[in-house]
mmCIF file of C-alpha atoms in Angstrom:
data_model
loop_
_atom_site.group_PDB
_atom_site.id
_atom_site.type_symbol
_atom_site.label_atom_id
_atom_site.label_comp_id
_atom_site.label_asym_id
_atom_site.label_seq_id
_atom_site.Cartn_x
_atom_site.Cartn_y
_atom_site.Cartn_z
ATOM 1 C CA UNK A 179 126.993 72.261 -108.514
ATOM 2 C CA UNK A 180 123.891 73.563 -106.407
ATOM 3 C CA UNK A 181 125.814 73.217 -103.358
ATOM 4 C CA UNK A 182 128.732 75.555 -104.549
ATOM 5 C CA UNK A 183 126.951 77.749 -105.524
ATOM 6 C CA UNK A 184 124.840 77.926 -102.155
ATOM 7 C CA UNK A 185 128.045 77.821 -100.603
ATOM 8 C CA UNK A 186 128.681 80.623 -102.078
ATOM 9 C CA UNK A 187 125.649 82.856 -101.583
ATOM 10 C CA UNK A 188 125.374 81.406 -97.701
ATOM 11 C CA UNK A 189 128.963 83.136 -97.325
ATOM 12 C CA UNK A 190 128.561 86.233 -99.196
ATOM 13 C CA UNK A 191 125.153 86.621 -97.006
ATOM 14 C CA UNK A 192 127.402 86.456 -94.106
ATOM 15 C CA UNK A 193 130.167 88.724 -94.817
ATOM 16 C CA UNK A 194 127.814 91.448 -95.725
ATOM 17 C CA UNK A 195 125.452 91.402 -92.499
ATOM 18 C CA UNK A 196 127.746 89.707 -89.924
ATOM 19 C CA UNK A 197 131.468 89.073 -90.847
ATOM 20 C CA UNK A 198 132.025 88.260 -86.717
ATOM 21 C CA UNK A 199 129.423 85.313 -87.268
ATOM 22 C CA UNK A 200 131.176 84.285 -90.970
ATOM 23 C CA UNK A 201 134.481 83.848 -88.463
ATOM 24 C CA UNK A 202 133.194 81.722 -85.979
ATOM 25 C CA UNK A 203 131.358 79.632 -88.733
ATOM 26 C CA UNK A 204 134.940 79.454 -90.225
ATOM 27 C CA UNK A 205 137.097 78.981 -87.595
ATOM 28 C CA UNK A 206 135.406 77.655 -84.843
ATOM 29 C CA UNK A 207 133.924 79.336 -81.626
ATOM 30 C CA UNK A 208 137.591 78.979 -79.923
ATOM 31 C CA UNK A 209 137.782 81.102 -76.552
ATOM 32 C CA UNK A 210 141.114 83.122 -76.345
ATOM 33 C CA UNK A 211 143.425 81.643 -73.753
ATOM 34 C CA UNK A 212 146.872 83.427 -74.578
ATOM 35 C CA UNK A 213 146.727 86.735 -72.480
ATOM 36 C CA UNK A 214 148.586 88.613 -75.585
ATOM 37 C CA UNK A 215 146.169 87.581 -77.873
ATOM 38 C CA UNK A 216 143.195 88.518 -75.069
ATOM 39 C CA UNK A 217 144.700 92.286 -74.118
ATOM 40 C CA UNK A 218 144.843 92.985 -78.071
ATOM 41 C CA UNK A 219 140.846 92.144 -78.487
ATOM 42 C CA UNK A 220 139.935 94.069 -75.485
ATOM 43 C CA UNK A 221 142.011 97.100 -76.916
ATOM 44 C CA UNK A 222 140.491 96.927 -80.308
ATOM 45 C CA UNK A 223 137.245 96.353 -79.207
ATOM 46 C CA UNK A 224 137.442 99.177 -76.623
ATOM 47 C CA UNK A 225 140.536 101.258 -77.556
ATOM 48 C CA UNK A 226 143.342 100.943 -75.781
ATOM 49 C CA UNK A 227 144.089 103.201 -72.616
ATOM 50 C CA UNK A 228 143.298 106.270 -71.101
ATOM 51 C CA UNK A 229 145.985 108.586 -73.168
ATOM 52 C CA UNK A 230 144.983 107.592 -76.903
ATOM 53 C CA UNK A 231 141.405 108.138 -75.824
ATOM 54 C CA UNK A 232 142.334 111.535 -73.942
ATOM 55 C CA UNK A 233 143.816 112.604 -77.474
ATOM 56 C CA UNK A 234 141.102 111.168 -79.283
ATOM 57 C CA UNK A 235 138.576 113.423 -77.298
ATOM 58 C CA UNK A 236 140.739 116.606 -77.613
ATOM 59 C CA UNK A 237 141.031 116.377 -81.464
ATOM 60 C CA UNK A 238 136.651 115.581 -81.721
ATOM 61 C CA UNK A 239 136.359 118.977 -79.510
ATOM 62 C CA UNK A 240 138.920 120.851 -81.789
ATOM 63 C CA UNK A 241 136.561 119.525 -84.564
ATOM 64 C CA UNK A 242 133.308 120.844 -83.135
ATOM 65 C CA UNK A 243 134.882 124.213 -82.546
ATOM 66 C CA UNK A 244 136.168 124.877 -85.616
ATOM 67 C CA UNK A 245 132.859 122.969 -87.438
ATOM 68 C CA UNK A 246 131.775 125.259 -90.639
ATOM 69 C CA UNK A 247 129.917 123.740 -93.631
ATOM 70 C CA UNK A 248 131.691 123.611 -96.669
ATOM 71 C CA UNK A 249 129.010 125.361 -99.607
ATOM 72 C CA UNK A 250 128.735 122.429 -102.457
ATOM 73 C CA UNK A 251 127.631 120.612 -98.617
ATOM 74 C CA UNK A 252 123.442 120.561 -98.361
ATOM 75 C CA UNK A 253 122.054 121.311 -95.160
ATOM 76 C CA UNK A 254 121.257 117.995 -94.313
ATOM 77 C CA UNK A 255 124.381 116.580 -94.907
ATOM 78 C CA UNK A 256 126.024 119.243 -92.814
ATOM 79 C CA UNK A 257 123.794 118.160 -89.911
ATOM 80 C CA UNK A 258 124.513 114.583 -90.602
ATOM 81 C CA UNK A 259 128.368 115.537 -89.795
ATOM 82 C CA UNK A 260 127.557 117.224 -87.160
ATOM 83 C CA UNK A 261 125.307 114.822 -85.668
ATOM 84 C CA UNK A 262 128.150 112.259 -86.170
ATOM 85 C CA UNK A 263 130.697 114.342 -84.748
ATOM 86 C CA UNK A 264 128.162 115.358 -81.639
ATOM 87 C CA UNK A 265 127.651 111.688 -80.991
ATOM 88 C CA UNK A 266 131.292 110.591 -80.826
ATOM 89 C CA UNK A 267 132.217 113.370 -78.375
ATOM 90 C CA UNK A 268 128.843 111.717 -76.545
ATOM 91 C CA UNK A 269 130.794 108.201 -76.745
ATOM 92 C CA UNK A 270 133.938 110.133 -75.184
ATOM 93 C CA UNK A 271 131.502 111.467 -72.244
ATOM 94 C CA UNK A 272 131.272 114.992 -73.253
ATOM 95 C CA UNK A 273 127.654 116.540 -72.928
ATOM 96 C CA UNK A 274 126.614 119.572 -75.708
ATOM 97 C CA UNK A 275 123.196 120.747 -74.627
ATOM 98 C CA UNK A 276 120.325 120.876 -77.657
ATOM 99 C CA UNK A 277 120.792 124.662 -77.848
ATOM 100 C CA UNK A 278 124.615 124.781 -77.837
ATOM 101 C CA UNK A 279 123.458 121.436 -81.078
ATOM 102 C CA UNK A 280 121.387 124.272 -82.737
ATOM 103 C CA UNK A 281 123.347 127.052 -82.531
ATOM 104 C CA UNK A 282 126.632 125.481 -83.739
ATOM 105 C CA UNK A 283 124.469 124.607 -86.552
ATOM 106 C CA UNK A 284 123.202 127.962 -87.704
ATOM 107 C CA UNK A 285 126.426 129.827 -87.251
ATOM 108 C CA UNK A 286 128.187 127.081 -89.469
ATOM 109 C CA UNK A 287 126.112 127.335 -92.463
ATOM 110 C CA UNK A 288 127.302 129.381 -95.740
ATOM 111 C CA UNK A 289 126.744 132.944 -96.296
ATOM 112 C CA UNK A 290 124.053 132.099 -98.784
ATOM 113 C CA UNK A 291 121.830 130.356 -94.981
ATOM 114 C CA UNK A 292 122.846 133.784 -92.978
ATOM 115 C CA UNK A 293 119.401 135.178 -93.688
ATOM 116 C CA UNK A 294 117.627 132.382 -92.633
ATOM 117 C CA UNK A 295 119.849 131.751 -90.011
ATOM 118 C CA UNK A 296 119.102 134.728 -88.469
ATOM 119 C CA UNK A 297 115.178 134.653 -88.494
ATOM 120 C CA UNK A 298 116.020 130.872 -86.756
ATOM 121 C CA UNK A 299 118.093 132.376 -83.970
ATOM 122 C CA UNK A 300 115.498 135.151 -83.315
ATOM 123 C CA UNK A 301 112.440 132.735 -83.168
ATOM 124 C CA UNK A 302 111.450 131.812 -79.585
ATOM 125 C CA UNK A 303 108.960 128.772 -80.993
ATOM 126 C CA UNK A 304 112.116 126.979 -82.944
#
């Protein structure tokens, strides 16, 4: 009975910190000979070719341009979508500059930030 239900926690443990690991316990650490099999773990683990990534990068710019914060949004979790959205252009290569960061920022906040926005923008210090 104490081993089930140490099974049982030992596996759970696993699945929520590294599921990878709880497969290799569970299958084995077999090395991936057929070259189908091989091509689809490079492609999920780096995705695929140069065209779905191409499209993939044009869609994240689209998404920065057009970034506004929605107003039931807080200010921190608009700049924790932007910050997300920033770093997975950076995985796709493209470089913002900090300013371009801050600015995008300020001029997506809600009416109700526009004051403070503006006293932001205008200090040299910030």
């Amino acid at each position: 009975m104490e081993y089930d239900l140490w099974l049982m926690r030992i596996e759970q443990y696993f699945l929520m910190t590294d599921y990878s690991l709880w497969e290799v316990i569970k299958n084995g650490n077999k090395a991936c000979w057929d070259e189908k099999l091989l091509m689809e773990a490079i492609e999920k683990r780096y995705g695929g070719n140069k065209e779905p990534k191409k499209v993939h990068r044009t869609l994240l710019k689209q998404q920065y341009e057009n970034f506004v914060a929605s107003s039931p949004e807080t200010l921190d979790q608009t700049f924790d979508r932007l910050q997300k959205l920033i770093s997975q252009l950076e995985l796709h290569e493209e470089v913002i500059q900090q300013e371009d960061m801050n600015l995008k920022l300020l001029r997506s906040l809600p009416a109700e930030w526009k004051n403070h926005a503006l006293i932001w923008r205008n200090k040299a210090e910030l």
